Tab-separated table of C-alpha atoms in Angstrom:
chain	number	residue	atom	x	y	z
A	1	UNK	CA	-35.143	16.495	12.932
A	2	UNK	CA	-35.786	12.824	11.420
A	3	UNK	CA	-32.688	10.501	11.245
A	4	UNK	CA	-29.544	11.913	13.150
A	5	UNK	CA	-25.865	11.466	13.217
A	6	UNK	CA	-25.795	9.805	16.014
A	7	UNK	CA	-28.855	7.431	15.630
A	8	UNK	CA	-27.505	6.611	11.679
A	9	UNK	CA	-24.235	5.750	13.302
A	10	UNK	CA	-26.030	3.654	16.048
A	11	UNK	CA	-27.766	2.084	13.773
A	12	UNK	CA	-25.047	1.137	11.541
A	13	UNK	CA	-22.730	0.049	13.870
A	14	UNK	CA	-19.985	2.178	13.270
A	15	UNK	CA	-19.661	3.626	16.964
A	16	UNK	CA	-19.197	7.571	17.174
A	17	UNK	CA	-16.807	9.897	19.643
A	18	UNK	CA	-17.827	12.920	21.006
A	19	UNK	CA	-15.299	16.353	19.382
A	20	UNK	CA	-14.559	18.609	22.410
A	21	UNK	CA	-16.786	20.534	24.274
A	22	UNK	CA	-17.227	24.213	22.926
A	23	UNK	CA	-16.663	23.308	18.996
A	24	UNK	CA	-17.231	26.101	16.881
A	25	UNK	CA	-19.491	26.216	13.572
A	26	UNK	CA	-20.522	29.584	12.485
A	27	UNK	CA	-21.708	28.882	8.707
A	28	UNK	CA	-25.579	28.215	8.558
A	29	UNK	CA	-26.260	29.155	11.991
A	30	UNK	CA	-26.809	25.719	13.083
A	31	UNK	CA	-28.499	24.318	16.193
A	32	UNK	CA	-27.788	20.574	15.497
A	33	UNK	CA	-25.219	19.414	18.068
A	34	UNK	CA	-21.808	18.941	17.003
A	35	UNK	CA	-21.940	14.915	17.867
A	36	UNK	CA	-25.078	14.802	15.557
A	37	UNK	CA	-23.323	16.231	12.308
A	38	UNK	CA	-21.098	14.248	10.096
A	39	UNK	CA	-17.237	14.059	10.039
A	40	UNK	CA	-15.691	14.973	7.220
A	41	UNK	CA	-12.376	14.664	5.628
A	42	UNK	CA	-11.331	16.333	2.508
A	43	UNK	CA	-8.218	15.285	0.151
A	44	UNK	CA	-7.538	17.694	-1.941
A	45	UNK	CA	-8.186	21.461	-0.891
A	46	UNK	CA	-7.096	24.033	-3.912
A	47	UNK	CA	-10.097	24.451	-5.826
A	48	UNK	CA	-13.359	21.891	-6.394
A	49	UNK	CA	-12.531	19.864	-2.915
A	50	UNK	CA	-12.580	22.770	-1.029
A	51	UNK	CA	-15.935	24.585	-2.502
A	52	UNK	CA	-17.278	21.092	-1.892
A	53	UNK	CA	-16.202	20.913	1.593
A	54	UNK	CA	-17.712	24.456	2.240
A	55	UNK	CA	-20.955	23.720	0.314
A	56	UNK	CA	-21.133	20.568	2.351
A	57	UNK	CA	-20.348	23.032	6.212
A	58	UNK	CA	-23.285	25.311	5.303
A	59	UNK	CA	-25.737	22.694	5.048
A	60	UNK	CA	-24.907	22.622	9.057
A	61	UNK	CA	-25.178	19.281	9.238
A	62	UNK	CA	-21.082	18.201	9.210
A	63	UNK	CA	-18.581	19.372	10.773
A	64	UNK	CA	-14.403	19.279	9.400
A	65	UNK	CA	-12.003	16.604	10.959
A	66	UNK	CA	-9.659	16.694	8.103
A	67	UNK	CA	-7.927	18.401	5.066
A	68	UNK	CA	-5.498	16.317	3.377
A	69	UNK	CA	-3.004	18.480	0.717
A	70	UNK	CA	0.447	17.923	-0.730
A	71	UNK	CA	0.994	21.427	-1.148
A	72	UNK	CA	1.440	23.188	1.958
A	73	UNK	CA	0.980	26.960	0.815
A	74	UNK	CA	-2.292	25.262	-0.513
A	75	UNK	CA	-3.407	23.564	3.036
A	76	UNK	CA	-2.276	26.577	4.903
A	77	UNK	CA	-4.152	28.761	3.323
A	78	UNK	CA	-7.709	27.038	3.131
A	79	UNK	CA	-7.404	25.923	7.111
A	80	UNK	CA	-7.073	29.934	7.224
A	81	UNK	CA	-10.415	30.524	5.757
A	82	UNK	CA	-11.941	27.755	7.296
A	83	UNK	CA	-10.813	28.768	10.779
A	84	UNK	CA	-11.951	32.315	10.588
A	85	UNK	CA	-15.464	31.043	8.372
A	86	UNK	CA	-16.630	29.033	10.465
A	87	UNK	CA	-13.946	28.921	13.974
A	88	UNK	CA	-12.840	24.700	12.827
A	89	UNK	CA	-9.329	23.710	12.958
A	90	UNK	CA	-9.182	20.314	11.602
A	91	UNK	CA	-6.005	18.534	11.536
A	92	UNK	CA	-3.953	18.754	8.459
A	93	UNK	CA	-2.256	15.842	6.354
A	94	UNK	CA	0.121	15.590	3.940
A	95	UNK	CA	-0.289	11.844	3.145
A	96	UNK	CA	-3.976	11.068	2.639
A	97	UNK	CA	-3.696	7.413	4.065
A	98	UNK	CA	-3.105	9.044	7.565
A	99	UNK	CA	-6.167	10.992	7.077
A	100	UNK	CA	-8.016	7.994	6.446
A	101	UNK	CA	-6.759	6.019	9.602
A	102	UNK	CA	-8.759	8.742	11.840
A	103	UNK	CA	-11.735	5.996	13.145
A	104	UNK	CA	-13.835	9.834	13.675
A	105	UNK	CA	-14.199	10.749	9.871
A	106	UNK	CA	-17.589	9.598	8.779
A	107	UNK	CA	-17.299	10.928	5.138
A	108	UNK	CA	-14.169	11.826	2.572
A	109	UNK	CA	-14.467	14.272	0.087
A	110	UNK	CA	-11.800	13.585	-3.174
A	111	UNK	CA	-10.993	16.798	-4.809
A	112	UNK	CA	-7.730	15.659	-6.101
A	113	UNK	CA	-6.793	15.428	-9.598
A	114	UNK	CA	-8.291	12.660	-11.729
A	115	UNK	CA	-5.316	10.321	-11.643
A	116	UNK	CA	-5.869	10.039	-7.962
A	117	UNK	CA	-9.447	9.573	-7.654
A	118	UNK	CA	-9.504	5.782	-7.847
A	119	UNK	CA	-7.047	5.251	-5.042
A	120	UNK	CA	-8.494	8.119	-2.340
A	121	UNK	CA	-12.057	6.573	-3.367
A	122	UNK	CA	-11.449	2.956	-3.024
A	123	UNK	CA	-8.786	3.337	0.110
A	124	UNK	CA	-11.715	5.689	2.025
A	125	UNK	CA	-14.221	2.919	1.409
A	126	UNK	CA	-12.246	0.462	1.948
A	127	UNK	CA	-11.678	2.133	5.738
A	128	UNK	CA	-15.739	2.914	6.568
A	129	UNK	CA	-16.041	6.224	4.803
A	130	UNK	CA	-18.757	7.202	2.608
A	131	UNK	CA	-17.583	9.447	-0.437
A	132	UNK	CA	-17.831	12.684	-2.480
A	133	UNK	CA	-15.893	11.854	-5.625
A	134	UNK	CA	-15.095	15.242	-8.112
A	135	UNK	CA	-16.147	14.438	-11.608
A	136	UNK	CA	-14.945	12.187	-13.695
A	137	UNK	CA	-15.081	9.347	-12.216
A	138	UNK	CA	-11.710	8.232	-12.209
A	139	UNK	CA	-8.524	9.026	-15.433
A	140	UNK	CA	-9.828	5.233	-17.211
A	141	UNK	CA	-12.245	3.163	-17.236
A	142	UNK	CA	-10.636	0.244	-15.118
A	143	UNK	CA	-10.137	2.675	-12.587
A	144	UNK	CA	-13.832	4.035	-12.753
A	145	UNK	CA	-15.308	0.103	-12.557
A	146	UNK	CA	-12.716	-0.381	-9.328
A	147	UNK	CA	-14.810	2.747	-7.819
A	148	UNK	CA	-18.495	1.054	-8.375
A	149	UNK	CA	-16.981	-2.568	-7.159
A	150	UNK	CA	-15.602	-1.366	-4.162
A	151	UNK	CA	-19.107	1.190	-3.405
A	152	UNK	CA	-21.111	-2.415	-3.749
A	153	UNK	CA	-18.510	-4.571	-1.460
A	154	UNK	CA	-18.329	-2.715	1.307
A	155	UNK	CA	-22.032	-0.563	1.351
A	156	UNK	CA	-20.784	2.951	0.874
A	157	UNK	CA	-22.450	5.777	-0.174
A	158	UNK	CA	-20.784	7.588	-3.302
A	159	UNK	CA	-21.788	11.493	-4.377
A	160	UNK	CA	-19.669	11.859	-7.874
A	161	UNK	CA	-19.996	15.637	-8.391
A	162	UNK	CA	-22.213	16.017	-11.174
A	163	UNK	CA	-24.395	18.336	-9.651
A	164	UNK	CA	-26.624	19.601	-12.134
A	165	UNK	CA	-28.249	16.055	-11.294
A	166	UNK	CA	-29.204	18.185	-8.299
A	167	UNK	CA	-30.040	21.079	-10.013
A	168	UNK	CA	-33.829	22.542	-10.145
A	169	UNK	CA	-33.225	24.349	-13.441
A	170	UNK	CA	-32.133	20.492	-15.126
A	171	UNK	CA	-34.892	18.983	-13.113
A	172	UNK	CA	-37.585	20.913	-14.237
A	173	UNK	CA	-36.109	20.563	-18.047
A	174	UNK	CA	-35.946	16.837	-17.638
A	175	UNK	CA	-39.704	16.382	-16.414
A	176	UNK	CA	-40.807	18.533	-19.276
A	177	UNK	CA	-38.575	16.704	-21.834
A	178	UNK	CA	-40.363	13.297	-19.774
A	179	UNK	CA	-44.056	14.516	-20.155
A	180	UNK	CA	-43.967	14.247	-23.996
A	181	UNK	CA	-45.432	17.878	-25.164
A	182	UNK	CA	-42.456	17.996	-27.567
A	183	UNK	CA	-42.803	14.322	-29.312
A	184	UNK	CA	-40.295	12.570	-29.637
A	185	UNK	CA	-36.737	13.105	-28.603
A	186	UNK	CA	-34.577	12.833	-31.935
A	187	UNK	CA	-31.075	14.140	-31.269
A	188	UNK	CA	-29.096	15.888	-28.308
A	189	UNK	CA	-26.505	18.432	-29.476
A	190	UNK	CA	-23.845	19.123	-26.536
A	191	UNK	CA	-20.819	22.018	-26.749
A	192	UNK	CA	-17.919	23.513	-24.360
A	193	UNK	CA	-16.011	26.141	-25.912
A	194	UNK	CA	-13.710	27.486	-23.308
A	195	UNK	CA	-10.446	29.630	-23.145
A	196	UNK	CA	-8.238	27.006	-20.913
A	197	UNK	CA	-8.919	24.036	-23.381
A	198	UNK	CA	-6.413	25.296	-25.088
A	199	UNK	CA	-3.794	24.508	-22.489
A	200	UNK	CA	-1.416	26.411	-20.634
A	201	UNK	CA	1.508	28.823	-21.782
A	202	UNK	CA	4.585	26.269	-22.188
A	203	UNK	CA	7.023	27.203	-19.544
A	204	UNK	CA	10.310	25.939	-18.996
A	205	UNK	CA	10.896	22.913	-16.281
A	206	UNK	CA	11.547	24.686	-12.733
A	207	UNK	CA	12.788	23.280	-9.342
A	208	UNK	CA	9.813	21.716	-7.265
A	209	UNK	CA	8.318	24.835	-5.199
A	210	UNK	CA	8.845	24.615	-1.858
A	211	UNK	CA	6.212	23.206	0.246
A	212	UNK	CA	5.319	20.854	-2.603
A	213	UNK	CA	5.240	17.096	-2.263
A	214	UNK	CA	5.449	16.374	-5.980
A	215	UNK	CA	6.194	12.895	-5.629
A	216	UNK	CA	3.083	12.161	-3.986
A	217	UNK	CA	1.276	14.538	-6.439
A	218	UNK	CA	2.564	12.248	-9.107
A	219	UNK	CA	1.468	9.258	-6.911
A	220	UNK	CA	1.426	6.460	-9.758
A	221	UNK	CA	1.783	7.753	-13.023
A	222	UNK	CA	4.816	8.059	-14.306
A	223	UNK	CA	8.086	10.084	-13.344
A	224	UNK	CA	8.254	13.775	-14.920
A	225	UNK	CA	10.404	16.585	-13.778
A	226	UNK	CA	8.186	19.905	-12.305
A	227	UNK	CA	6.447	21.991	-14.745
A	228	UNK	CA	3.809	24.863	-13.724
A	229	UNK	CA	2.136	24.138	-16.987
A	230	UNK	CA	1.534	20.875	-15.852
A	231	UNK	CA	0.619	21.658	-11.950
A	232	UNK	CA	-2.137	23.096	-10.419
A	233	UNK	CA	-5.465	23.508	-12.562
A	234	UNK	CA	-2.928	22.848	-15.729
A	235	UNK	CA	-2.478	18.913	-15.146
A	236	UNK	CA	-5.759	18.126	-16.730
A	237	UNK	CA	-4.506	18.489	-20.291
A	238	UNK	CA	-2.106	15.598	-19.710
A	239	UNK	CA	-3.206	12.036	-20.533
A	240	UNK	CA	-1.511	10.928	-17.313
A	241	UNK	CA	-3.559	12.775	-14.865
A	242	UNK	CA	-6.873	13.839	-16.642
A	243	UNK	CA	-8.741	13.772	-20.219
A	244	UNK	CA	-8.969	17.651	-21.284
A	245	UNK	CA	-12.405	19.199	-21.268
A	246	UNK	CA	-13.283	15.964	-22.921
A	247	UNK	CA	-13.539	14.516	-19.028
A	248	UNK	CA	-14.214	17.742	-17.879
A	249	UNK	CA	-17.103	18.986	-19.251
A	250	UNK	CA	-17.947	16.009	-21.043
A	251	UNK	CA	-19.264	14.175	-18.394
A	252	UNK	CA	-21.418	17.092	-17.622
A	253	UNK	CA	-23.245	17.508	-20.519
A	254	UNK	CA	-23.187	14.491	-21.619
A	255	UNK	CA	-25.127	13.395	-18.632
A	256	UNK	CA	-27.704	15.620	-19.835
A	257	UNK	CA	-28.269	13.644	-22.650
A	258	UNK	CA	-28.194	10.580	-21.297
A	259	UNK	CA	-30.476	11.667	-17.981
A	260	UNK	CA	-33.157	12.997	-20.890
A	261	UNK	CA	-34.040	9.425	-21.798
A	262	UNK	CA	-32.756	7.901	-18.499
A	263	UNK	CA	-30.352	6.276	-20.191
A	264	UNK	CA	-28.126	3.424	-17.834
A	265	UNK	CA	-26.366	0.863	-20.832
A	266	UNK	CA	-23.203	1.415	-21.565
A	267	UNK	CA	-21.627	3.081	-24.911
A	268	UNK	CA	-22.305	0.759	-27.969
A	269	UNK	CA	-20.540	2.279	-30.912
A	270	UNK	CA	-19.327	5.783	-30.771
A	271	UNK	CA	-17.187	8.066	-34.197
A	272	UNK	CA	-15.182	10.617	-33.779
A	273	UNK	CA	-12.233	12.602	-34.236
A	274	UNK	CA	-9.713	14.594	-31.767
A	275	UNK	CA	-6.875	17.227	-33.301
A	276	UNK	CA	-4.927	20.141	-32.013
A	277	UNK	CA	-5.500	22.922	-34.719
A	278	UNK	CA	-5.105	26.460	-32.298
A	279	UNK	CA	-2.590	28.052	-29.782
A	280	UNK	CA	0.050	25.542	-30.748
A	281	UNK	CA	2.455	27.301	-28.210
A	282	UNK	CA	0.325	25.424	-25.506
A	283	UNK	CA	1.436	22.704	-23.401
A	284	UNK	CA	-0.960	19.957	-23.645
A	285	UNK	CA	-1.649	16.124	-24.706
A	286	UNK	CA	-5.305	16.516	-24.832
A	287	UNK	CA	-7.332	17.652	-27.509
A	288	UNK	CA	-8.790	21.297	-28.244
A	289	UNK	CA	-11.024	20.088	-31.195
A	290	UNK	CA	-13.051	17.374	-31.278
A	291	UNK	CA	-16.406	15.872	-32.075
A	292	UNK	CA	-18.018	12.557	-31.399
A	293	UNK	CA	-20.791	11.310	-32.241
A	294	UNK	CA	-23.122	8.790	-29.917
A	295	UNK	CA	-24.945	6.135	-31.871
A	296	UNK	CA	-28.236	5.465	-29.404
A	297	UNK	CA	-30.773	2.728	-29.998
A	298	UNK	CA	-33.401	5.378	-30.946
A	299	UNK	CA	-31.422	9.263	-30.721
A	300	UNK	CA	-28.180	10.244	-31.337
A	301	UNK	CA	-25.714	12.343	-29.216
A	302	UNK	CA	-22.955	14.477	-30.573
A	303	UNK	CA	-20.126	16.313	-28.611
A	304	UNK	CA	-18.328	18.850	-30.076
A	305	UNK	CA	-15.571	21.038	-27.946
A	306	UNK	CA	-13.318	24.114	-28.824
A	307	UNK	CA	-10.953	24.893	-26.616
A	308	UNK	CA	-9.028	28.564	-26.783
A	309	UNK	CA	-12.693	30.315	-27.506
A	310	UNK	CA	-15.563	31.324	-25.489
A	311	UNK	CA	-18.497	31.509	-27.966
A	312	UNK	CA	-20.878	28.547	-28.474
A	313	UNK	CA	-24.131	28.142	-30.245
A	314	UNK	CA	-27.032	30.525	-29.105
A	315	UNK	CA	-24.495	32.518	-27.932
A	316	UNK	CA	-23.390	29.943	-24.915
A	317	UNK	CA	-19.742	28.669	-24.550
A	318	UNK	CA	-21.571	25.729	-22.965
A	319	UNK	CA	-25.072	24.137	-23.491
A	320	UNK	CA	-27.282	21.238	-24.438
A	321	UNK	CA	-29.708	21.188	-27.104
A	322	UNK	CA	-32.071	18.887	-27.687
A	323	UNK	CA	-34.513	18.142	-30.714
A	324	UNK	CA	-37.492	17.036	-30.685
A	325	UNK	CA	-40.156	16.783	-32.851
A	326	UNK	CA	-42.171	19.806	-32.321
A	327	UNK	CA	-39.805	21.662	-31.005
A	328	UNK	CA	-36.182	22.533	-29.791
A	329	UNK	CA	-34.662	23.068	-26.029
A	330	UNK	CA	-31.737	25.091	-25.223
A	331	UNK	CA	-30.222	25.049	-21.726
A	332	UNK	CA	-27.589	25.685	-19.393
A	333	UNK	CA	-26.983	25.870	-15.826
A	334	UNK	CA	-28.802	29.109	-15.327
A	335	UNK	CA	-31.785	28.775	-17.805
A	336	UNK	CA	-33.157	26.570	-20.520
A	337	UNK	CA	-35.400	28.039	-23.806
A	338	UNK	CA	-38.198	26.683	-25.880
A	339	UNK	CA	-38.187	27.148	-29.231
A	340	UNK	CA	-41.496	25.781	-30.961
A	341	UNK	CA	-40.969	25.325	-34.490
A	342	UNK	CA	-43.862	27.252	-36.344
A	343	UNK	CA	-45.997	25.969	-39.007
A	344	UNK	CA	-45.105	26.673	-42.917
A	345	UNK	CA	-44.821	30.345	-43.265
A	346	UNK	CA	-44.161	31.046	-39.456
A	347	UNK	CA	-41.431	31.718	-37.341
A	348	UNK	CA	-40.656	29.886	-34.340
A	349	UNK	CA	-41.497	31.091	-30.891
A	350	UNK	CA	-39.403	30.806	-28.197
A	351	UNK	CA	-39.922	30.547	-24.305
A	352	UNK	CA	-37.809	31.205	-21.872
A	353	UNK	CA	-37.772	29.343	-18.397
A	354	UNK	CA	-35.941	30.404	-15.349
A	355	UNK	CA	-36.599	28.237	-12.654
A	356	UNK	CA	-33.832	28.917	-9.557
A	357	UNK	CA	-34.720	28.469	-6.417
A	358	UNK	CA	-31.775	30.678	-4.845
A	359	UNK	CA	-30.045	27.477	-4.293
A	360	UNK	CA	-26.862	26.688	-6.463
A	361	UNK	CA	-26.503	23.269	-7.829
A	362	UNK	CA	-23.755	22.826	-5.774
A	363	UNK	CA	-25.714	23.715	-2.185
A	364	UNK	CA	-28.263	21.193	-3.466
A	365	UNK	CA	-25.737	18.364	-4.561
A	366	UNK	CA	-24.252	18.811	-0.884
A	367	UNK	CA	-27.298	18.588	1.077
A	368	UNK	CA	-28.441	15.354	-1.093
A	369	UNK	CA	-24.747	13.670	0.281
A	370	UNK	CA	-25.726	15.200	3.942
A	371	UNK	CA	-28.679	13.616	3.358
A	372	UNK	CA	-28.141	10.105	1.858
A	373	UNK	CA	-25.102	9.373	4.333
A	374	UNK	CA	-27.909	9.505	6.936
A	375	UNK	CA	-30.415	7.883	4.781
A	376	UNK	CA	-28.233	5.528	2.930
A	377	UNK	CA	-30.410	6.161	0.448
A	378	UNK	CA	-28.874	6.341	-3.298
A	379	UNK	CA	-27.763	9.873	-4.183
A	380	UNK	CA	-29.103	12.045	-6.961
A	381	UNK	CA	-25.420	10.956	-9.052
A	382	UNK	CA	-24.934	7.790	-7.687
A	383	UNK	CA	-21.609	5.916	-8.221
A	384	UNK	CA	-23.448	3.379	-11.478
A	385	UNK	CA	-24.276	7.225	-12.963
A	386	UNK	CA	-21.248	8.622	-12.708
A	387	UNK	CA	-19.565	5.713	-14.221
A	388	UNK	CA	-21.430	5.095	-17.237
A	389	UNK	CA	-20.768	8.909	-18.376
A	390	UNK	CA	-17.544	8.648	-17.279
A	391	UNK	CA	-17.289	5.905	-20.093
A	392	UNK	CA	-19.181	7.667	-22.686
A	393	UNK	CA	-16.335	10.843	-21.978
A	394	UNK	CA	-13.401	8.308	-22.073
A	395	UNK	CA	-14.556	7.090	-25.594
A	396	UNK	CA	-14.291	10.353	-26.960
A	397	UNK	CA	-10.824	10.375	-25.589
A	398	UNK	CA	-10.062	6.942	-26.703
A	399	UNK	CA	-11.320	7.356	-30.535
A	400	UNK	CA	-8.865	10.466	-30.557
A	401	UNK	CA	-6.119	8.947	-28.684
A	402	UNK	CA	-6.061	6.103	-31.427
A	403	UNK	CA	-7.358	7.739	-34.422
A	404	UNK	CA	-9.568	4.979	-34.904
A	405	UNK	CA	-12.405	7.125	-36.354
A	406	UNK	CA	-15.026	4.646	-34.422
A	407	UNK	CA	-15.111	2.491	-31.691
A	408	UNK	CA	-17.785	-0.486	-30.638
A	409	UNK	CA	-17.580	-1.826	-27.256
A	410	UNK	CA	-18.685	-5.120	-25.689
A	411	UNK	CA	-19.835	-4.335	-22.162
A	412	UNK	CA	-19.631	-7.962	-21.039
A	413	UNK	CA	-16.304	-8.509	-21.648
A	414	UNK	CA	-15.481	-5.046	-21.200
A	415	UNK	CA	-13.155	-4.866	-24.117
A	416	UNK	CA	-13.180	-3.037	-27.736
A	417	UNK	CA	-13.880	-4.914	-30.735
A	418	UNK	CA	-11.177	-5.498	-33.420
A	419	UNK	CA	-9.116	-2.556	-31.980
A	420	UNK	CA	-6.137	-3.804	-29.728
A	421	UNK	CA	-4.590	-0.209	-29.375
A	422	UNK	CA	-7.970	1.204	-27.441
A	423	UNK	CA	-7.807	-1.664	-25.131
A	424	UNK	CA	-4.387	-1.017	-24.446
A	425	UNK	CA	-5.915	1.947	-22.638
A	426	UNK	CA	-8.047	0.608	-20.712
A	427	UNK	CA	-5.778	-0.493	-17.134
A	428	UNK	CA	-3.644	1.958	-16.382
A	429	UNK	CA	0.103	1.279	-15.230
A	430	UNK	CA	1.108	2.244	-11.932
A	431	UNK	CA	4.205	3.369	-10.966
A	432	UNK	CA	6.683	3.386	-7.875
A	433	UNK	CA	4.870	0.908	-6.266
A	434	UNK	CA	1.467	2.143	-6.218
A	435	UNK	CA	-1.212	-0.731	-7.308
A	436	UNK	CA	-4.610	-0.733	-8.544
A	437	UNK	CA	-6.964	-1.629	-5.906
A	438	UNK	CA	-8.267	-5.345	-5.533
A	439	UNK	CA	-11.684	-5.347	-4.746
């Protein structure tokens, strides 16, 4: 079966203890002993850290030591469906930093929301864990270069969950883009239009639901009194604990872009606008309009987002199109399209490429993190990846945030030019005695 477990963790010198005897796994089937699969931990357990954490089971290479929640409806409820999925009972936390002290976890998974991601990334390296970081990166771009310092320092392995850099329908797009049939590569047009980019129904303030730790949900940003629209799935269209569909789905697409001309420098000058022009009635800082435009040494990017509708372009609420010079591609998670532009007095033709292999993105994107914390091999989104979209997202944000129309950005000093209200932005405050990491 190639590298194990227990030969990687030889190897490595982190040491290894045996779970008891008669340990129970029923997703995947799996043969591979229980003190050959990885350890995992996951902080977070609502929504994206759990599907992660059940993507990552199947692969039947890890087994669960941990599930870390401030909401206790929330953690009861997901040990439920893990217990009777696959027969586990890990042991559940409220604080994350007892989670981490367990020497048994291998591997952390950070589902939380994107205020948090920086501290549960850094603090689980900083204690021996490799990590699956949720998408963005981290809520700013300090916090995002504190993740990539601290994944160099002390060797870690970091999956950011981008996982359409794992997909086979982007991968075979990308090596066709790569193998220059269509010329060259002139512009990349990217687009989410979705219904909850609008923002929540405002609601009044209501007590703190029981069960709920909301003082470590707020962790360090600032005080605020309890507000559903604000909670669960709702927080990310606050600038205090995420960036809209900006960070959201930004990151995604915009990674397509970036990945078509393997593209690694940082954002040089970027224009743009942000507004709120639809469902005023919403509760939300973010922005459901915007566009920004990527200036690129030899192609431009744009961005352009509607939250509150569903239709896009060819008919997709999401999707990436790039031109080229003898023809256009269209794609999205499930397909992409050809369109070859015809000669004078023809229409185009248009091709239509389907290439799943029955795996989901997300299956994939798992079973690359099974595989590079064995490896130690870099993973298909590695930590440098994740951050420079992250920044290219955060821009966006940034030119909106400030109304500054257009940014340019000195990546050695890591500072804005001329514009002292964007780098205002840049370190977040903490709050109640929560501190960014040294590394």
């Amino acid at each position: 079966m190639g590298v194990t477990r227990r030969s990687f963790l030889k190897a490595s010198g982190l040491g290894y203890l045996a779970l008891e005897a008669g340990s129970a796994v029923a997703w995947a089937g799996s043969t591979i002993s229980t003190n050959d699969r990885i350890r995992v931990g996951v902080i977070g357990c609502r929504n994206k850290g759990y599907n992660v954490l059940r993507e990552i089971l199947r692969t039947g290479r890890a087994v669960c030591l941990g599930m870390c929640d401030v909401d206790d409806e929330v953690l009861q409820r997901r040990a439920a469906e893990l217990k009777k999925d696959t027969g586990q009972s890990p042991k559940l936390y409220v604080d994350f930093r007892k989670m981490l002290e367990n020497p048994e976890i291998d591997a952390v998974i950070v589902g939380s929301p994107d205020h948090w991601h920086c501290l549960h990334a850094v603090y689980a390296m900083e204690a021996g864990k490799d990590v699956y970081v949720e998408k963005p990166l981290a809520n700013s771009i300090h916090e995002c270069n504190l993740i990539a310092a601290a994944a160099a320092r002390y060797g870690r392995v970091v999956q950011v969950g981008q996982q359409q850099r794992s997909g086979d329908v982007w991968n075979g797009l990308m090596d066709y883009l790569k193998s220059g049939a269509l010329g060259g590569l002139r512009r990349v047009n990217c687009w989410a239009n979705f219904a909850y980019g609008a923002g929540a129904p405002k609601v009044p303030d209501s007590a703190v639901p029981e069960g709920v730790d909301f003082r470590l949900w707020l962790g360090p940003a600032p005080d605020r009194t309890f507000n559903a629209s604000r909670f669960h799935g709702n927080w990310r269209h606050f600038w205090d604990y995420g960036g809209g569909l900006m960070t959201d789905w930004g990151v995604h697409l915009l990674d397509m872009a970036l990945w078509a001309k393997e593209v690694t420098h940082e954002p040089t000058k970027v224009t743009g606008f942000g507004m709120n022009l639809s469902g005023l009635d919403r509760a939300r800082e973010t922005y459901d309009t915007q566009s920004v435009l990527y200036q690129m040494d030899d192609f431009l990017i744009q961005w352009q987002q509607n939250g509150g509708i569903e239709r896009g372009p060819y008919g997709k609420s999401y999707g990436v199109e790039y031109v080229c010079d003898k023809g256009t591609v269209v794609a999205d998670r499930e397909d992409w399209t050809l369109y070859v532009e015809g000669k004078e007095g023809e229409t185009e033709q248009a091709y239509a490429f389907k290439r799943r292999s029955g795996r989901s993105d997300m299956e994939l994107h798992a079973n690359n993190f099974i595989d590079c914390v064995l490896s130690r091999d870099k993973p298909n989104c590695s930590v440098g990846l994740g951050r420079n979209v992250a920044l290219y997202a955060h821009f966006g944000n940034l030119l909106a945030r400030t109304a500054s129309g257009s940014l340019e950005w000195n990546a050695s000093r890591q500072q804005f030019l001329s514009n002292a209200a964007a780098n205002s932005l840049i370190v977040p405050e903490y709050h109640r005695g929560w501190k960014l990491p040294v590394v």
